[in-house]
Amino acid sequence: MTNHDNRRHVLSLSGGKDSAALAVYLQDKVPNLEYMFMDTGYELAETYEFLKRMRAILGIEITVVKPERDFETWLDLKGGYLPSPHKRWCTDVLKISPYEKAIGSDKIYSYIGIRADEDRDGYISNNDNIIPVYPFIEDGLVYADIENLLESSGLGFPKYYEWRSRSGCFFCFFQQKIEWVNLHKHHPDLFKKAMSYEKVGEGEKRFTWSEGESLEELLLRKDEIEKAHLDKISAKKKNESGDKLVDIFQDFGPKACIICDL
Ligand code: SF4
């Protein structure tokens, strides 16, 4: 990394494993690195717990940036139209705009934890004062390196990886059906809250988080969803022995945008 000018150096943490591993990786490489967390206000308790661990173990300060309006206010303004992979308005209003506002007109390097073994796109700022830097790609770090960085630093993985593949809002529409079932198991109150945002009444336009069914309908198919997931795991294990649960969840799900899930 050759960035020795007067720009600020900022690492945006998502609460996920890759940006956390990048914090470990850059700790001794980039002096005056600043850490930011875009807090939508709808994150999991496990995410806050992981950030607390990061502060304690890495001895870093993390600036928490919040949006001016919360999701519920935005949902009202959008006429109850839930965000979806095709209409991802939430990322802009809850994460990107607050981030860019916090940066202002300062010239910064924005460090992004995309690995050398993945093919992802997502948030790259259009503001020319924000220059993206990809240290893992530049230095060829892959999943096993991220695992090593997290384990050797004592951080480990965020706890939610035991039942969910991504960081971000508890209601994120990128969740797989099994992850919704798991959300219900681990945080029934949050599942209920997510249900309350859906519109499924008779005669009104349906807005549901998960494709093709409401969360109530999805829950009725819980056993079927769990069985399908177990079948996928055994099929995968037959082909690739030794995979951990966290890897399996990662492999099955779609990839969310990088500012929310990295
Ligand atoms: S985590 Fe999901 S729901 Fe939350 S802002 Fe990102 S894309 Fe939207």
Coordinates of C-alpha atoms and ligand atoms in Angstrom, one line a residue:
M1 CA 0.0 0.0 0.0
T2 CA 1.5 3.3 -1.1
N3 CA -0.8 5.8 0.4
H4 CA 1.4 8.3 2.2
D5 CA -0.2 11.6 1.5
N6 CA -2.4 13.9 3.5
R7 CA -5.7 12.0 3.0
R8 CA -7.5 10.5 5.9
H9 CA -7.6 6.7 6.0
V10 CA -11.0 5.2 6.9
L11 CA -12.1 1.6 7.4
S12 CA -15.9 1.2 7.4
L13 CA -16.8 -1.8 9.6
S14 CA -19.9 -3.7 8.8
G15 CA -19.9 -5.9 11.9
G16 CA -18.9 -8.8 9.6
K17 CA -15.8 -11.0 9.4
D18 CA -14.0 -9.5 6.4
S19 CA -13.9 -5.9 7.5
A20 CA -13.0 -7.1 11.0
A21 CA -10.1 -9.1 9.6
L22 CA -9.1 -6.0 7.6
A23 CA -8.9 -4.0 10.8
V24 CA -6.5 -6.7 12.2
Y25 CA -4.5 -6.8 9.0
L26 CA -4.1 -3.0 8.7
Q27 CA -3.5 -2.3 12.4
D28 CA 0.3 -2.1 12.0
K29 CA 0.3 -1.1 8.3
V30 CA -1.7 2.1 8.2
P31 CA -1.0 4.7 10.8
N32 CA -3.9 6.9 11.9
L33 CA -6.5 4.5 10.5
E34 CA -10.0 5.6 11.5
Y35 CA -12.8 3.1 12.1
M36 CA -16.4 3.8 11.4
F37 CA -19.6 1.7 11.9
M38 CA -22.7 2.8 10.1
D39 CA -25.4 1.9 12.6
T40 CA -28.8 1.5 11.0
G41 CA -30.3 1.0 14.5
Y42 CA -31.6 -2.4 13.3
E43 CA -28.5 -4.5 13.8
L44 CA -28.3 -7.7 15.8
A45 CA -27.2 -7.7 19.5
E46 CA -24.4 -10.0 18.4
T47 CA -23.0 -7.3 16.1
Y48 CA -22.8 -4.8 18.9
E49 CA -21.2 -7.4 21.0
F50 CA -18.6 -8.1 18.3
L51 CA -17.8 -4.4 17.9
K52 CA -17.3 -4.2 21.6
R53 CA -14.8 -7.1 21.4
M54 CA -13.0 -5.3 18.6
R55 CA -12.6 -2.2 20.7
A56 CA -11.3 -4.2 23.6
I57 CA -9.0 -6.7 21.8
L58 CA -7.6 -4.3 19.1
G59 CA -7.6 -1.3 21.3
I60 CA -9.3 0.9 18.7
E61 CA -11.9 3.5 18.7
I62 CA -14.9 3.1 16.5
T63 CA -17.0 6.1 15.4
V64 CA -20.6 5.1 15.2
V65 CA -22.5 7.0 12.5
K66 CA -26.3 7.0 12.5
P67 CA -28.8 8.0 9.9
E68 CA -30.9 11.1 10.5
R69 CA -34.1 9.3 9.9
D70 CA -34.8 5.7 11.0
F71 CA -36.0 2.8 8.8
E72 CA -39.6 3.2 10.0
T73 CA -39.7 6.8 9.0
W74 CA -38.3 6.0 5.6
L75 CA -40.7 3.1 5.1
D76 CA -43.6 5.5 5.7
L77 CA -42.1 7.9 3.2
K78 CA -41.7 5.1 0.7
G79 CA -45.4 4.3 1.1
G80 CA -44.8 1.0 2.8
Y81 CA -42.7 -0.3 -0.1
L82 CA -40.2 -2.7 1.5
P83 CA -36.7 -2.6 0.1
S84 CA -35.6 -5.6 -1.9
P85 CA -32.6 -6.7 -4.0
H86 CA -34.0 -4.8 -6.9
K87 CA -35.1 -1.7 -5.0
R88 CA -32.4 -1.4 -2.4
W89 CA -33.3 2.0 -1.1
C90 CA -32.3 1.1 2.5
T91 CA -28.6 0.9 1.8
D92 CA -28.6 4.4 0.5
V93 CA -30.5 6.1 3.3
L94 CA -29.3 4.0 6.2
K95 CA -25.6 3.5 5.3
I96 CA -24.2 5.2 2.2
S97 CA -25.6 8.8 2.7
P98 CA -24.7 8.8 6.4
Y99 CA -21.2 7.6 5.6
E100 CA -20.7 10.2 2.9
K101 CA -22.1 12.9 5.1
A102 CA -19.7 11.9 7.9
I103 CA -16.8 12.1 5.5
G104 CA -18.0 15.4 4.0
S105 CA -15.5 16.9 1.5
D106 CA -12.5 15.4 3.2
K107 CA -10.2 13.5 0.9
I108 CA -10.0 9.9 2.2
Y109 CA -8.8 6.4 1.3
S110 CA -11.7 4.1 2.0
Y111 CA -10.4 0.6 2.9
I112 CA -12.6 -2.3 1.7
G113 CA -12.3 -5.9 2.7
I114 CA -13.2 -7.7 -0.5
R115 CA -11.0 -10.8 -0.6
A116 CA -8.9 -12.0 -3.5
D117 CA -11.0 -15.2 -3.8
E118 CA -14.4 -13.5 -4.3
D119 CA -16.1 -11.7 -7.1
R120 CA -18.2 -9.0 -5.6
D121 CA -19.4 -5.5 -6.3
G122 CA -21.4 -3.0 -4.4
Y123 CA -20.8 0.3 -2.8
I124 CA -18.1 2.3 -4.4
S125 CA -18.6 6.0 -3.8
N126 CA -19.2 8.3 -6.8
N127 CA -17.6 11.1 -4.8
D128 CA -14.2 11.7 -6.1
N129 CA -12.8 12.6 -2.7
I130 CA -13.3 9.0 -1.6
I131 CA -10.8 6.6 -3.1
P132 CA -11.4 2.9 -2.6
V133 CA -8.5 0.7 -1.6
Y134 CA -8.6 -3.1 -1.6
P135 CA -5.7 -4.5 0.5
F136 CA -6.8 -8.1 0.5
I137 CA -7.1 -8.1 -3.3
E138 CA -3.8 -6.2 -3.7
D139 CA -2.0 -8.7 -1.4
G140 CA -3.8 -11.8 -2.5
L141 CA -5.5 -12.7 0.8
V142 CA -8.2 -15.4 0.6
Y143 CA -10.8 -16.9 3.0
A144 CA -8.3 -19.0 4.9
D145 CA -6.2 -15.9 5.6
I146 CA -9.2 -14.0 7.0
E147 CA -9.9 -17.0 9.2
N148 CA -6.3 -16.9 10.4
L149 CA -6.3 -13.2 11.1
L150 CA -9.5 -13.5 13.2
E151 CA -8.4 -16.5 15.1
S152 CA -4.8 -15.4 15.8
S153 CA -5.9 -12.0 17.0
G154 CA -8.3 -13.6 19.5
L155 CA -11.3 -11.9 17.9
G156 CA -12.8 -15.0 16.3
F157 CA -16.0 -14.7 14.3
P158 CA -19.1 -12.8 15.3
K159 CA -21.5 -15.2 17.0
Y160 CA -24.4 -14.8 14.5
Y161 CA -22.3 -16.7 11.9
E162 CA -23.5 -19.8 13.7
W163 CA -27.0 -19.3 12.3
R164 CA -26.8 -16.5 9.7
S165 CA -24.4 -15.7 6.9
R166 CA -24.3 -11.9 6.9
S167 CA -24.0 -8.8 9.0
G168 CA -26.5 -6.0 8.7
C169 CA -30.1 -5.3 9.6
F170 CA -32.0 -8.1 11.3
F171 CA -34.7 -7.8 8.6
C172 CA -32.3 -7.9 5.7
F173 CA -34.1 -9.2 2.6
F174 CA -30.8 -10.9 1.5
Q175 CA -31.5 -13.6 4.1
Q176 CA -32.0 -17.1 3.0
K177 CA -35.3 -18.7 4.1
I178 CA -33.4 -20.9 6.6
E179 CA -31.9 -17.7 8.1
W180 CA -35.4 -16.3 8.6
V181 CA -36.3 -19.6 10.4
N182 CA -33.1 -19.1 12.5
L183 CA -33.9 -15.5 13.2
H184 CA -37.2 -16.7 14.7
K185 CA -35.3 -19.2 16.8
H186 CA -32.6 -16.8 18.1
H187 CA -34.6 -13.6 18.2
P188 CA -38.3 -14.2 18.1
D189 CA -39.0 -10.6 19.0
L190 CA -37.0 -9.3 16.0
F191 CA -38.8 -11.8 13.7
K192 CA -42.1 -10.4 15.0
K193 CA -40.9 -6.9 14.4
A194 CA -39.9 -7.8 10.8
M195 CA -43.3 -9.3 10.3
S196 CA -44.9 -6.1 11.4
Y197 CA -43.3 -4.2 8.4
E198 CA -44.9 -6.6 5.8
K199 CA -48.2 -5.8 4.1
V200 CA -50.2 -8.9 3.5
G201 CA -53.8 -7.8 4.2
E202 CA -56.6 -8.7 1.9
G203 CA -57.1 -6.2 -0.9
E204 CA -53.8 -4.4 -0.4
K205 CA -50.6 -4.7 -2.4
R206 CA -48.4 -7.3 -0.8
F207 CA -45.0 -6.4 0.4
T208 CA -43.0 -9.3 1.9
W209 CA -39.4 -9.7 2.9
S210 CA -38.9 -13.1 1.5
E211 CA -39.7 -13.9 -2.1
G212 CA -43.1 -15.5 -2.7
E213 CA -44.4 -15.6 0.9
S214 CA -44.9 -13.7 4.0
L215 CA -42.9 -14.4 7.1
E216 CA -46.0 -15.9 8.7
E217 CA -46.3 -18.3 5.7
L218 CA -42.6 -19.0 5.8
L219 CA -42.8 -20.0 9.4
L220 CA -45.6 -22.5 8.7
R221 CA -43.1 -24.2 6.3
K222 CA -40.3 -24.2 9.0
D223 CA -39.8 -28.0 9.0
E224 CA -39.7 -28.2 5.3
I225 CA -37.1 -25.3 5.1
E226 CA -35.0 -26.9 7.8
K227 CA -35.0 -30.3 6.1
A228 CA -34.1 -28.7 2.7
H229 CA -31.2 -26.9 4.4
L230 CA -29.9 -30.1 6.1
D231 CA -30.1 -31.9 2.7
K232 CA -28.0 -29.2 1.1
I233 CA -25.4 -29.5 3.9
S234 CA -25.1 -33.3 3.6
A235 CA -24.8 -33.0 -0.2
K236 CA -22.1 -30.4 0.3
K237 CA -20.3 -32.4 2.9
K238 CA -20.2 -35.5 0.7
N239 CA -18.3 -33.5 -1.9
E240 CA -16.1 -31.4 0.4
S241 CA -15.4 -32.9 3.8
G242 CA -14.5 -30.7 6.8
D243 CA -16.5 -27.6 6.0
K244 CA -17.7 -25.6 9.0
L245 CA -21.2 -24.3 9.4
V246 CA -20.1 -20.7 8.9
D247 CA -18.6 -21.7 5.5
I248 CA -21.7 -23.6 4.4
F249 CA -24.0 -20.6 5.2
Q250 CA -21.6 -18.4 3.2
D251 CA -21.7 -20.6 0.2
F252 CA -25.5 -20.9 -0.1
G253 CA -26.5 -17.3 0.2
P254 CA -26.6 -14.4 -2.2
K255 CA -24.1 -11.7 -1.5
A256 CA -25.4 -8.4 -0.1
C257 CA -23.8 -5.0 -0.8
I258 CA -20.4 -4.5 0.6
I259 CA -21.1 -1.6 2.9
C260 CA -23.7 -3.8 4.8
D261 CA -22.0 -7.2 4.6
L262 CA -18.2 -7.6 4.6
Ligands
SF4_1 S1 -28.3 -4.8 5.7 FE1 -29.9 -5.3 4.2 S2 -31.7 -4.3 4.9 FE2 -30.0 -3.3 6.0 S3 -29.4 -1.6 4.8 FE3 -28.1 -3.3 4.1 S4 -29.3 -4.2 2.4 FE4 -30.7 -2.9 3.5

